Short mmCIF file of C-alpha atoms and ligand atoms in Angstrom, two decimals:
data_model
loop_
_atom_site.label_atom_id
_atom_site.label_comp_id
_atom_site.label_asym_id
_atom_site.label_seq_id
_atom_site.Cartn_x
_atom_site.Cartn_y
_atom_site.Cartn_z
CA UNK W 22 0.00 0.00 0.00
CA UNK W 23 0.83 3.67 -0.53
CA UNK W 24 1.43 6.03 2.21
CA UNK W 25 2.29 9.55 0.00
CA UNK W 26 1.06 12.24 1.87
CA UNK W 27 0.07 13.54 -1.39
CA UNK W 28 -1.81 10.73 -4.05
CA UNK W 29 -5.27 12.47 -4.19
CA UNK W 30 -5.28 14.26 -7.03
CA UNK W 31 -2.65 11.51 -9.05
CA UNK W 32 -3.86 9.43 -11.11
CA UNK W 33 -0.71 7.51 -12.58
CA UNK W 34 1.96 6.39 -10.04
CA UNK W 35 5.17 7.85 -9.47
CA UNK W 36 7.92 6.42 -11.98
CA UNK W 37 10.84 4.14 -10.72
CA UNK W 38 13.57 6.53 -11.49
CA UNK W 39 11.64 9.55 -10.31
CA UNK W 40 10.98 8.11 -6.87
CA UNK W 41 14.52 7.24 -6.59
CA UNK W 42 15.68 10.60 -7.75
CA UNK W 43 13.13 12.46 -5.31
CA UNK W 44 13.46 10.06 -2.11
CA UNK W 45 15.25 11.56 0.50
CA UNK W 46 14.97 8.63 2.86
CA UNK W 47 17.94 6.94 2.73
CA UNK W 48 20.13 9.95 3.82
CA UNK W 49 17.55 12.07 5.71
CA UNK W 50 16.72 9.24 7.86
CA UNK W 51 19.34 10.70 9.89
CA UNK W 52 16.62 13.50 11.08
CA UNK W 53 14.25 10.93 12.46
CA UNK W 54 14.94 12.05 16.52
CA UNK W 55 14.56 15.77 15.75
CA UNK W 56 10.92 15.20 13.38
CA UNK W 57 10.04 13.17 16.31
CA UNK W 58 11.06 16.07 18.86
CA UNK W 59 9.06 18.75 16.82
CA UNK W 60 6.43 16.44 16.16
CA UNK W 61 5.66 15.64 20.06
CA UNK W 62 5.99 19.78 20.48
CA UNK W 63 3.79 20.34 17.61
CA UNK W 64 0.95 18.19 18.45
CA UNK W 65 0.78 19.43 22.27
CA UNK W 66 0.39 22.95 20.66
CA UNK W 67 -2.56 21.23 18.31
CA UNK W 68 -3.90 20.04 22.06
CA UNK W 69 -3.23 23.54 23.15
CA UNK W 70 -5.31 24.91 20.01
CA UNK W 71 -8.31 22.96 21.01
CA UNK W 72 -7.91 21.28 17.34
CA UNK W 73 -7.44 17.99 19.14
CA UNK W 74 -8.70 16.36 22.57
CA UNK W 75 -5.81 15.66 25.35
CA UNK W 76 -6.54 11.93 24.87
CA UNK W 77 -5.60 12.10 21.12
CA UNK W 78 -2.34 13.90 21.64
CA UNK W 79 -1.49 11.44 24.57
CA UNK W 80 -1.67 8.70 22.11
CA UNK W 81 -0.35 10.60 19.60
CA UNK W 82 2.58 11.49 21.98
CA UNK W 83 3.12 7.81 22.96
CA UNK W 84 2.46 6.52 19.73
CA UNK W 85 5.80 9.16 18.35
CA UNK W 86 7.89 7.77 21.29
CA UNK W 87 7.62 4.34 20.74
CA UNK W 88 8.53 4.93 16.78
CA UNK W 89 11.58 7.19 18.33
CA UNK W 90 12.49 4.23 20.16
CA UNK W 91 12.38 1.70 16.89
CA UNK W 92 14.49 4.04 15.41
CA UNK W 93 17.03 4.38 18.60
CA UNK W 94 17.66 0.82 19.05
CA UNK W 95 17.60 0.36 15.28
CA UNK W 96 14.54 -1.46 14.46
CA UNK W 97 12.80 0.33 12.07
CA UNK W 98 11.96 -1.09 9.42
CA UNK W 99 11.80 1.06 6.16
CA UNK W 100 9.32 0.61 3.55
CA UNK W 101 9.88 1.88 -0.49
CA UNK W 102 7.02 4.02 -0.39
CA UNK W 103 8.65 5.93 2.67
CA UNK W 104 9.15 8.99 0.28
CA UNK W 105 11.22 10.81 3.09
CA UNK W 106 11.58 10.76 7.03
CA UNK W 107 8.68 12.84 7.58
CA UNK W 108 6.43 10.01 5.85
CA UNK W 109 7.91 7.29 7.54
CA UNK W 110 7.80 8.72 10.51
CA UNK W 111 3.98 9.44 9.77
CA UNK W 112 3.16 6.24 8.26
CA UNK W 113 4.70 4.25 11.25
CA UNK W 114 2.59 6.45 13.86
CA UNK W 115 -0.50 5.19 12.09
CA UNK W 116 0.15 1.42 12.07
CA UNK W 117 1.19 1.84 16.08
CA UNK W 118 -1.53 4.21 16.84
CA UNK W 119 -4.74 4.03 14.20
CA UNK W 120 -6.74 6.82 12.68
CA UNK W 121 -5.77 9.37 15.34
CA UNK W 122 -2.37 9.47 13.70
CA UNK W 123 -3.91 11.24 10.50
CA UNK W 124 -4.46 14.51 12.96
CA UNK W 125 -0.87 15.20 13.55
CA UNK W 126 -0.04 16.86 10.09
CA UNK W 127 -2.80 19.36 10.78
CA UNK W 128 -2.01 22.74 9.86
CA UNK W 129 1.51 21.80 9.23
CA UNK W 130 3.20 21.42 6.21
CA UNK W 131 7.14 19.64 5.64
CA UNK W 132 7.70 22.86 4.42
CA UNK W 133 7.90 24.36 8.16
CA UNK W 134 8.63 20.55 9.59
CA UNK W 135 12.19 20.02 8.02
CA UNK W 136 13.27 23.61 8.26
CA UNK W 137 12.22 22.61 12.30
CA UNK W 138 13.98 19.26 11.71
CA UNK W 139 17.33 20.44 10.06
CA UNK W 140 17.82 23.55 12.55
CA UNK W 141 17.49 21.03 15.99
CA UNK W 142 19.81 18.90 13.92
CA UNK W 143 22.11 21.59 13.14
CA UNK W 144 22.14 22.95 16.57
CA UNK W 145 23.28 19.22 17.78
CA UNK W 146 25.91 18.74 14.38
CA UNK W 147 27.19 22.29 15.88
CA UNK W 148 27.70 21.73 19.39
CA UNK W 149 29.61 17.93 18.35
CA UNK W 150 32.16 20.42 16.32
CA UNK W 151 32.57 22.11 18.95
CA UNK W 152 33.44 19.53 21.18
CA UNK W 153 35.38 18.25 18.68
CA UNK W 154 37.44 21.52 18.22
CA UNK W 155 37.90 21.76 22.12
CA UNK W 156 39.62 18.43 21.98
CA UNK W 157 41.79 19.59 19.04
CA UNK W 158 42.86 22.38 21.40
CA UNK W 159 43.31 20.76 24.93
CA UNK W 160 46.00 17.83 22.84
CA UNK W 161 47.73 20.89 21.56
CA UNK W 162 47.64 22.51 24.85
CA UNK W 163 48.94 19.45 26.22
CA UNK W 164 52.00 19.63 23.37
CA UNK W 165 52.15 23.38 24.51
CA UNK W 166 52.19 22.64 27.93
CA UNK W 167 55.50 20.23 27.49
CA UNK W 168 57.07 22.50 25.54
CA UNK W 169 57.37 26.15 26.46
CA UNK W 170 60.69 26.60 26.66
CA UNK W 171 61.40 24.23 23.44
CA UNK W 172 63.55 26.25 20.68
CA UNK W 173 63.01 25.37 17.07
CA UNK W 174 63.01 27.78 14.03
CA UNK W 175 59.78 29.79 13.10
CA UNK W 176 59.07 30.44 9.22
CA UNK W 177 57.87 32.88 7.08
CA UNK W 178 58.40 32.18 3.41
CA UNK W 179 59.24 28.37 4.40
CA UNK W 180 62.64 29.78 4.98
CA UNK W 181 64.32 30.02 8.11
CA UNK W 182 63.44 33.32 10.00
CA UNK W 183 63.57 33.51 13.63
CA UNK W 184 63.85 31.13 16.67
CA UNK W 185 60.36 30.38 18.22
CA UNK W 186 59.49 28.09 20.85
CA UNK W 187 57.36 24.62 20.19
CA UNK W 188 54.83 25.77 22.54
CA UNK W 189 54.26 28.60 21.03
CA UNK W 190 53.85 26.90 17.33
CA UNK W 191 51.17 24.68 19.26
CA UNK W 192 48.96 28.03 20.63
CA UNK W 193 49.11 29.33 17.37
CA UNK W 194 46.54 26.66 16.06
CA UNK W 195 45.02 27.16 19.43
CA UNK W 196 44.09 30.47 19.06
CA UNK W 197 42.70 29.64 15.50
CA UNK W 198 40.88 26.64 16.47
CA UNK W 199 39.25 29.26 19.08
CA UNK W 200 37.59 31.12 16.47
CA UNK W 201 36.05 27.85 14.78
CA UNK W 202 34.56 27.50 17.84
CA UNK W 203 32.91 31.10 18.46
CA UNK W 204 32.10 30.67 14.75
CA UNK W 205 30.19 27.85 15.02
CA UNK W 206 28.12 28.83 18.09
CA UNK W 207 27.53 32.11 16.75
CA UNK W 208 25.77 30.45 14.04
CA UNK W 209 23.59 28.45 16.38
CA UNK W 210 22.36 31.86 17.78
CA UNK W 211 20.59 32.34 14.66
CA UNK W 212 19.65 29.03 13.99
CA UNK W 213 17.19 29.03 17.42
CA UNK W 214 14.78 30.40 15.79
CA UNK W 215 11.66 28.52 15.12
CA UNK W 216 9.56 28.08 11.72
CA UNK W 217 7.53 25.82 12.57
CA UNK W 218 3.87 26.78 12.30
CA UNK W 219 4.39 28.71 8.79
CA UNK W 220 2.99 26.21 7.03
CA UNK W 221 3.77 25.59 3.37
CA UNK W 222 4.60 29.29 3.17
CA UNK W 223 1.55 31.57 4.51
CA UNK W 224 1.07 30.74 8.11
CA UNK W 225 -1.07 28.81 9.71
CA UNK W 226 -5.24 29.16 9.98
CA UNK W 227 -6.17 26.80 12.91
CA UNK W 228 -4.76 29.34 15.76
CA UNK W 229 -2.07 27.25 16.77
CA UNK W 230 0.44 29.33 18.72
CA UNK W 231 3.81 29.90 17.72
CA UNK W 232 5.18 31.15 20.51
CA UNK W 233 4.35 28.59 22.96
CA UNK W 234 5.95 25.97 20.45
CA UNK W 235 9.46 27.69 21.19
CA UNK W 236 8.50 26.61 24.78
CA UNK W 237 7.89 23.27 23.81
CA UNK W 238 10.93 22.98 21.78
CA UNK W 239 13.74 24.32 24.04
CA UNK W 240 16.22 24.93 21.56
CA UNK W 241 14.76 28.06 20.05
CA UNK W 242 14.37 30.88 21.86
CA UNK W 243 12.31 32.98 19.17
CA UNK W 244 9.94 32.34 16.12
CA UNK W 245 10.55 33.50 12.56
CA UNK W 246 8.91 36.94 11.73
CA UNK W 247 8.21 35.52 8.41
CA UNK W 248 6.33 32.53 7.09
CA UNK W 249 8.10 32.95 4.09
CA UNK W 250 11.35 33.52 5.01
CA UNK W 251 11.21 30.88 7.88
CA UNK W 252 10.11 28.18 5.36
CA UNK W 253 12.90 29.14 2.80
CA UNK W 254 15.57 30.38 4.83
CA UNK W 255 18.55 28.11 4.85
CA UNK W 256 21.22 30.48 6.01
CA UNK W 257 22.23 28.70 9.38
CA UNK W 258 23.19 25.54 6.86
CA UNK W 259 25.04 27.83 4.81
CA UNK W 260 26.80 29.24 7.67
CA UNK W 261 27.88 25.99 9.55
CA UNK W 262 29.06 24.87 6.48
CA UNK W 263 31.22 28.02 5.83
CA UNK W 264 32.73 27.37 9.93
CA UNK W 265 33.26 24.12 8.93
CA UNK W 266 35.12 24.80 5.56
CA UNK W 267 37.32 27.42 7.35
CA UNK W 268 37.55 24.78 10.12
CA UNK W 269 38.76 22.85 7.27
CA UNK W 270 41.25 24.83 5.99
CA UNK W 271 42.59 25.55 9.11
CA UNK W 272 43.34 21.88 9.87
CA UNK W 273 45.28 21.56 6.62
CA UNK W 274 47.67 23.86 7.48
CA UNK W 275 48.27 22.11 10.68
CA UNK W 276 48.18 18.96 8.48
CA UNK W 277 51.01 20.76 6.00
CA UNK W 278 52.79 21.94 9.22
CA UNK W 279 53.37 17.84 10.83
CA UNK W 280 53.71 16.45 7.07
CA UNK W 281 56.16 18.68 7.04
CA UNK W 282 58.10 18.51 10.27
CA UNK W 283 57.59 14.49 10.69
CA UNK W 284 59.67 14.43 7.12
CA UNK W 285 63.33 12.98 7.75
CA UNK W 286 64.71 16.98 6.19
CA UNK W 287 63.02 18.55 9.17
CA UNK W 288 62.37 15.49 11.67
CA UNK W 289 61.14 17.59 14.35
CA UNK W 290 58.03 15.38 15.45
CA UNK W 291 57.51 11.60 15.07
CA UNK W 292 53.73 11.04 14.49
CA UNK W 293 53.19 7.77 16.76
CA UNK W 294 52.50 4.66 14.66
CA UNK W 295 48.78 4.48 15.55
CA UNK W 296 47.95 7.59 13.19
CA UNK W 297 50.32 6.20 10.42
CA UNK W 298 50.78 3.94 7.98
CA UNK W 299 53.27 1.61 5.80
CA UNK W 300 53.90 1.37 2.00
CA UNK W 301 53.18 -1.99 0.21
CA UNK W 302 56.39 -1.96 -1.40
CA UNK W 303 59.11 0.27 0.74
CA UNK W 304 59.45 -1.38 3.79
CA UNK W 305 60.67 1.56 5.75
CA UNK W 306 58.31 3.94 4.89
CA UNK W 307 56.12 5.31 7.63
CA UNK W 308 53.22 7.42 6.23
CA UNK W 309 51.82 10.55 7.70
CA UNK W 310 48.18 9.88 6.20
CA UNK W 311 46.13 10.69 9.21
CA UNK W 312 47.71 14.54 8.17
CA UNK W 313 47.73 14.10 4.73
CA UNK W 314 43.44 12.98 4.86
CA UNK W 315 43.31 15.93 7.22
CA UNK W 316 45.16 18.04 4.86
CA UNK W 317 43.11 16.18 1.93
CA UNK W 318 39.42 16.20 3.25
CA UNK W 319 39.64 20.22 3.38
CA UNK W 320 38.75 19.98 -0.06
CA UNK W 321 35.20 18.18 0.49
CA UNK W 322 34.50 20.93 3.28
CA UNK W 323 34.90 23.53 0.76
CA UNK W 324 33.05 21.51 -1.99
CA UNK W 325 29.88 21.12 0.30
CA UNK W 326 29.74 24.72 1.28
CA UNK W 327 29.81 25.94 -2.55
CA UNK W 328 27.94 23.53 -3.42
CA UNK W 329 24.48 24.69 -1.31
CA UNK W 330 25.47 28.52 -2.28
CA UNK W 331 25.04 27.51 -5.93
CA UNK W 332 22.18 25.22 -4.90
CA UNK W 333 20.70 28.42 -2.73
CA UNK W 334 21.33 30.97 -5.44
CA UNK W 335 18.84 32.32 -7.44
CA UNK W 336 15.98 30.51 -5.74
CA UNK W 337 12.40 31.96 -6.09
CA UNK W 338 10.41 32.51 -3.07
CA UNK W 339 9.82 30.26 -1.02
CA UNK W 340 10.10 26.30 -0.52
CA UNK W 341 11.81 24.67 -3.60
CA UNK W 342 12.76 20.91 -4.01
CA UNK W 343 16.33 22.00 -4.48
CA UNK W 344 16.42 22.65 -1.14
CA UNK W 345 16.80 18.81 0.16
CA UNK W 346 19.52 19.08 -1.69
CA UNK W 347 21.01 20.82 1.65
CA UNK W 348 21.21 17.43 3.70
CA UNK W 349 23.96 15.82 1.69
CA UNK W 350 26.47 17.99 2.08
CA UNK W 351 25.51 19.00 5.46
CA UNK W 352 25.97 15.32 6.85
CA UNK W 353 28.96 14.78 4.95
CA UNK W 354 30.42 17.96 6.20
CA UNK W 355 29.74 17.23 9.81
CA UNK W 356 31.14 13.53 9.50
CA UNK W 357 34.23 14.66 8.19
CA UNK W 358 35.18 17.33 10.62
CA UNK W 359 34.04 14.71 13.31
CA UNK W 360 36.31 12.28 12.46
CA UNK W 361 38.81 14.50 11.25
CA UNK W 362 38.64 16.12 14.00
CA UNK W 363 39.28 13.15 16.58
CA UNK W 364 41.93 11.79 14.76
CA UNK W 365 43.61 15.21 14.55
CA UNK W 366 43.65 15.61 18.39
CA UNK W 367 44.46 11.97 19.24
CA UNK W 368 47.89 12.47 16.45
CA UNK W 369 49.07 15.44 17.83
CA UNK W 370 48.15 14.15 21.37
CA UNK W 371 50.09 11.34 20.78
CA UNK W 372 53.37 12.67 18.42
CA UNK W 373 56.68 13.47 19.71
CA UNK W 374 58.64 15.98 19.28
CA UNK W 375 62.43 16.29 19.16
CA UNK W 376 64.07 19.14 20.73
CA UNK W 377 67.19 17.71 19.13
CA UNK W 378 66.09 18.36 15.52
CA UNK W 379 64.90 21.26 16.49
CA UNK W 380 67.76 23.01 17.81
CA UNK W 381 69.79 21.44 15.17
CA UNK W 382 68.15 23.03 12.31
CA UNK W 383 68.53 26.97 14.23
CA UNK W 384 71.41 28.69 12.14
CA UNK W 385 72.84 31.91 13.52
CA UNK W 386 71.95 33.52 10.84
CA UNK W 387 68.27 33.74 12.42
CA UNK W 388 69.52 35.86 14.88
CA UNK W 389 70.38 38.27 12.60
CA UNK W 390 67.36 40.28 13.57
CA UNK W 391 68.54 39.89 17.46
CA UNK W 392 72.13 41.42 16.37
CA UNK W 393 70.26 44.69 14.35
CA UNK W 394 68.23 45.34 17.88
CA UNK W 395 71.74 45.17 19.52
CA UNK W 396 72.85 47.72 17.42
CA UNK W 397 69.55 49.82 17.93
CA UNK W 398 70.18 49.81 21.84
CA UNK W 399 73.77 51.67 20.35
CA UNK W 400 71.75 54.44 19.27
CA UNK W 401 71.98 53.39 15.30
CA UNK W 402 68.57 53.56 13.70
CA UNK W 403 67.25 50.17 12.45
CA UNK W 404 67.12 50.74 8.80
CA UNK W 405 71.17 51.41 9.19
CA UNK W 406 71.53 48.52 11.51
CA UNK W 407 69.28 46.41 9.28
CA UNK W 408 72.04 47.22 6.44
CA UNK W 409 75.28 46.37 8.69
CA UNK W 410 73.75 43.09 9.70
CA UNK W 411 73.21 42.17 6.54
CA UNK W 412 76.93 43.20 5.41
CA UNK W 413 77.73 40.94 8.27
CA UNK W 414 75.90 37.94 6.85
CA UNK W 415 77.34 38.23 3.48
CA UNK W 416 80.85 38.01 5.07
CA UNK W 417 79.48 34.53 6.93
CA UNK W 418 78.56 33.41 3.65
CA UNK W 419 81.84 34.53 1.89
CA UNK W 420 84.20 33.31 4.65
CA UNK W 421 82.05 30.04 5.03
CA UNK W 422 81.45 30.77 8.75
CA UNK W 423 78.43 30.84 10.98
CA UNK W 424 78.07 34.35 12.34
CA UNK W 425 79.16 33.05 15.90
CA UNK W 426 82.62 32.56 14.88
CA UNK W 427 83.07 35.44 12.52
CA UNK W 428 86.61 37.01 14.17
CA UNK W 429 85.89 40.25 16.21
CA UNK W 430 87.59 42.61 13.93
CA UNK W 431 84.62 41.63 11.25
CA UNK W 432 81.88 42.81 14.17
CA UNK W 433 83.93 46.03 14.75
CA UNK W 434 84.10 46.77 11.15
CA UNK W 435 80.35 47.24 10.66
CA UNK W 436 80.27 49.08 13.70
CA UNK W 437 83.74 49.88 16.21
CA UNK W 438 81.93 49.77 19.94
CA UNK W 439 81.53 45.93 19.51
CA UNK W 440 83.19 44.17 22.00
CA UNK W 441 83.45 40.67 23.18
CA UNK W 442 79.80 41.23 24.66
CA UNK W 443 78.42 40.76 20.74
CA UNK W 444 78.62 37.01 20.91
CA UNK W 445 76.12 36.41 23.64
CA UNK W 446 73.47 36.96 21.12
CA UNK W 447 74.80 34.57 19.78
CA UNK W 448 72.67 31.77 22.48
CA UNK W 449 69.15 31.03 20.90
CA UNK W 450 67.40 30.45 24.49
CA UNK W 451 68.17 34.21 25.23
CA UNK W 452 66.79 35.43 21.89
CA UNK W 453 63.28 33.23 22.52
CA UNK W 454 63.45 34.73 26.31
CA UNK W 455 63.66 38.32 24.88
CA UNK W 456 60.37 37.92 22.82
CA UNK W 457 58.54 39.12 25.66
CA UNK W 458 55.89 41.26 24.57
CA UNK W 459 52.82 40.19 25.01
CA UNK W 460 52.13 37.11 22.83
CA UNK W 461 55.95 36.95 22.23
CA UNK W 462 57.77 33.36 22.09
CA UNK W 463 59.36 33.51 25.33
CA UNK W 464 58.65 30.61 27.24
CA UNK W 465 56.90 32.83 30.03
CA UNK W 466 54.97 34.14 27.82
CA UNK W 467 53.75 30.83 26.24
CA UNK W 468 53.62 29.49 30.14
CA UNK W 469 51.21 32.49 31.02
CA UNK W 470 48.96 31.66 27.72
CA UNK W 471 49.48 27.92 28.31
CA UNK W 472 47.70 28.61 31.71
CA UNK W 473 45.35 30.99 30.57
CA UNK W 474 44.26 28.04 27.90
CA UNK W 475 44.01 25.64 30.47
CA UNK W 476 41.50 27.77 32.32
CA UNK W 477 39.73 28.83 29.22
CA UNK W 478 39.35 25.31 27.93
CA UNK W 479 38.43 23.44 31.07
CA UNK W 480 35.69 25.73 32.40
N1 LIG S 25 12.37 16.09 1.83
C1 LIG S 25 12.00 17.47 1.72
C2 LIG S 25 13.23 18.34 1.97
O1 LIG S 25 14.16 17.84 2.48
C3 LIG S 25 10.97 17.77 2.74
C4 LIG S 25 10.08 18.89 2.36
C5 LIG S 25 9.21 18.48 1.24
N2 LIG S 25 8.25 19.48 0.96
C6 LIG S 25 7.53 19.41 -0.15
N3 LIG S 25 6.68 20.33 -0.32
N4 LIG S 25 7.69 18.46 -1.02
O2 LIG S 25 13.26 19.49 1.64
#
């Protein structure tokens, strides 16, 4: 038997291929709690309207929990005429509760119902990413935490520039990973707002009252001004999946960063074997893949958000098909970054770094910039010293010498009050250590953020 919640006025039935190209079942299945959850809100506010009698939305209401529970637990059982969630959901009520089941649609259209359904499920999706994120940034806290007063070279260019500390490398994503997270629950601000009770598009007749529903649904804390807009409105989607992309793109270049620095030329971190794998045919190859799908699945996250703008663009008032078309991406976004995400945290909670490599790959030529301050506390103005220094470095590179052992008489060339005193810059701990300003390298800097972090991220 059919169960559309449309055949009256068809007289042919739908065609194979077109029911398998309009079916949204099989991925928006996923929405079955939250149609449930509005569902049990909207038919108390149908009790509420006097449009049906308490004993009908008790059974109603226990009818919709025991079909949440099938799904739960994993027993529901799907049927091919189950055009989407909202008519399984529907069609199931009716075979566990009768003819009263035919009541709950009243004055309700899908229209409102899966904007309802997709902005509970986006509020959920959103608050998992941010979880997610939060873990991300207590393993690299945990890196941070380990390694304040760890010296390595920082990079601008990909070429050598100054000594940094590990630490502070490790708040860097930190702080970025902070910003997904405001992101994303700035977005849920505006997705608490209700439009259910629109209708198809117009409102709704019956009197059913809108703003008791946002009481019955706690996650919304307003309803949409608009029957229009709230039925065609898919901003919040759009948004998430613009936190997500940048989310994305963020993790790639912390990807990029440990593909980088686990490579044998750099060797600074060892990503533990758990988050890598082997080549069929080089035996001694260890793969960084967990970065390089990281890295990799930034690409998808992007894809899905342009994909719904184009989708979006150019759509005529209000409800149009193409708008299931927002699911898809949506789920795929959020199951990427959820992974992604908990593999990220667990490889950089578990990698190792090597304070070795690091220190061996510092050249005194990166405290070049250290040696032109030196010559500013002298009095000379920096674009001079800036000129000197570099006269200096060319003489390294003729002479074949690291700055540190360039003969006095080649300091006191460039300028005479050099003494002996011009080779203590010459100690990369003390140049990290001078970067004191705040949200400078030096280690007590990076302690004082490391603790600041801690307090941040555990509250
Ligand atoms: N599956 C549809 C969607 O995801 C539900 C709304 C259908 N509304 C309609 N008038 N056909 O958008």
């Amino acid at each position: 038997m059919d169960h559309k919640l449309w055949g009256g006025r068809f007289s042919a039935p739908t065609a194979e291929d077109m029911a398998l190209y309009n079916d949204s079942f099989r991925y928006d299945v996923r929405l079955a709690e939250c149609d449930i959850v509005g569902s049990i809100a909207w038919a108390g506010a149908l009790e509420e309207a006097g449009l049906i009698s308490a004993d009908e939305r008790d059974q109603l209401v226990q009818g919709l929990g025991l079909v949440r529970m099938e799904f739960a637990d994993g027993r529901f059982v799907a049927m091919s005429s189950d055009e989407d969630v909202h008519t399984a959901v529907e069609r199931r009520l009716g075979e566990l509760v009768g003819e009263v089941a035919l009541k709950l649609h009243t004055g309700r259209s899908r229209n409102d119902q899966v904007a309802t359904d997709m902005r509970l499920f986006a509020i959920g999706a959103a608050r998992l990413v941010g979880d997610r994120l939060q873990g991300l940034q207590l393993a690299l806290l945990g890196q941070a935490e380990r390694h304040t007063a760890t010296v390595m070279p920082g990079y601008t260019h990909l070429q050598r520039a100054q000594p940094i500390t590990f630490g502070h490398w490790c708040l860097a994503y930190v702080e970025m990973l902070e910003r997904d997270r405001h992101r994303v629950e700035d977005a849920i601000t505006r997705a608490r707002t209700l439009p259910l009770g629109a209708g198809a598009l117009a409102g709704n007749s019956l009197g059913v009252e809108r703003e008791r529903l946002t009481e019955l649904l706690d996650e919304f804390d307003a309803v949409a001004g608009n029957s229009l807009d709230a039925v065609s409105d898919r901003d919040f989607v759009a948004e998430l999946l613009f936190a997500f992309a940048l989310t994305g793109i963020h993790l790639s270049r912390l990807a990029e960063d440990m593909v980088l620095y686990s490579s044998a030329e750099f060797g600074f971190i060892e990503l533990a074997d758990e988050y890598s794998t082997g080549s069929s045919i080089m035996p001694q190859k260890k793969n960084p893949d967990s970065m390089e799908l990281l890295r990799g699945k930034s690409g998808r996250l992007i894809g899905n958000l342009v994909g719904l703008l184009t989708t979006l663009k150019g759509l005529p008032m209000t409800y149009n098909k193409d708008m299931q078309e927002d699911k898809e991406p949506f789920f795929d976004s959020l199951d990427t970054l959820d992974l992604g995400l908990r593999v990220a945290a667990a490889a950089v909670d578990t990698m190792e770094a090597s304070p070795e490599r690091m220190r061996a790959a510092l050249d005194d030529a990166m405290l070049a910039t250290d040696l032109a301050d030196e010559l500013v506390r002298l009095g000379v103005p920096f674009r001079e010293a800036h000129g000197k220094v570099g006269r200096l470095v060319r003489r390294g590179i003729e002479l074949r010498l690291p700055l540190r052992e360039l003969p006095l008489a080649e300091f006191q060339a460039v300028q005479p009050e050099f003494d002996e005193g011009v080779y203590a810059i010459f100690d990369f701990a003390r140049s990290v250590a001078r970067k004191d300003s705040l949200g400078g390298t030096a280690p007590l800097r990076v302690s004082e953020q490391c603790a600041r972090w801690r307090d941040l991220l555990e509250s």
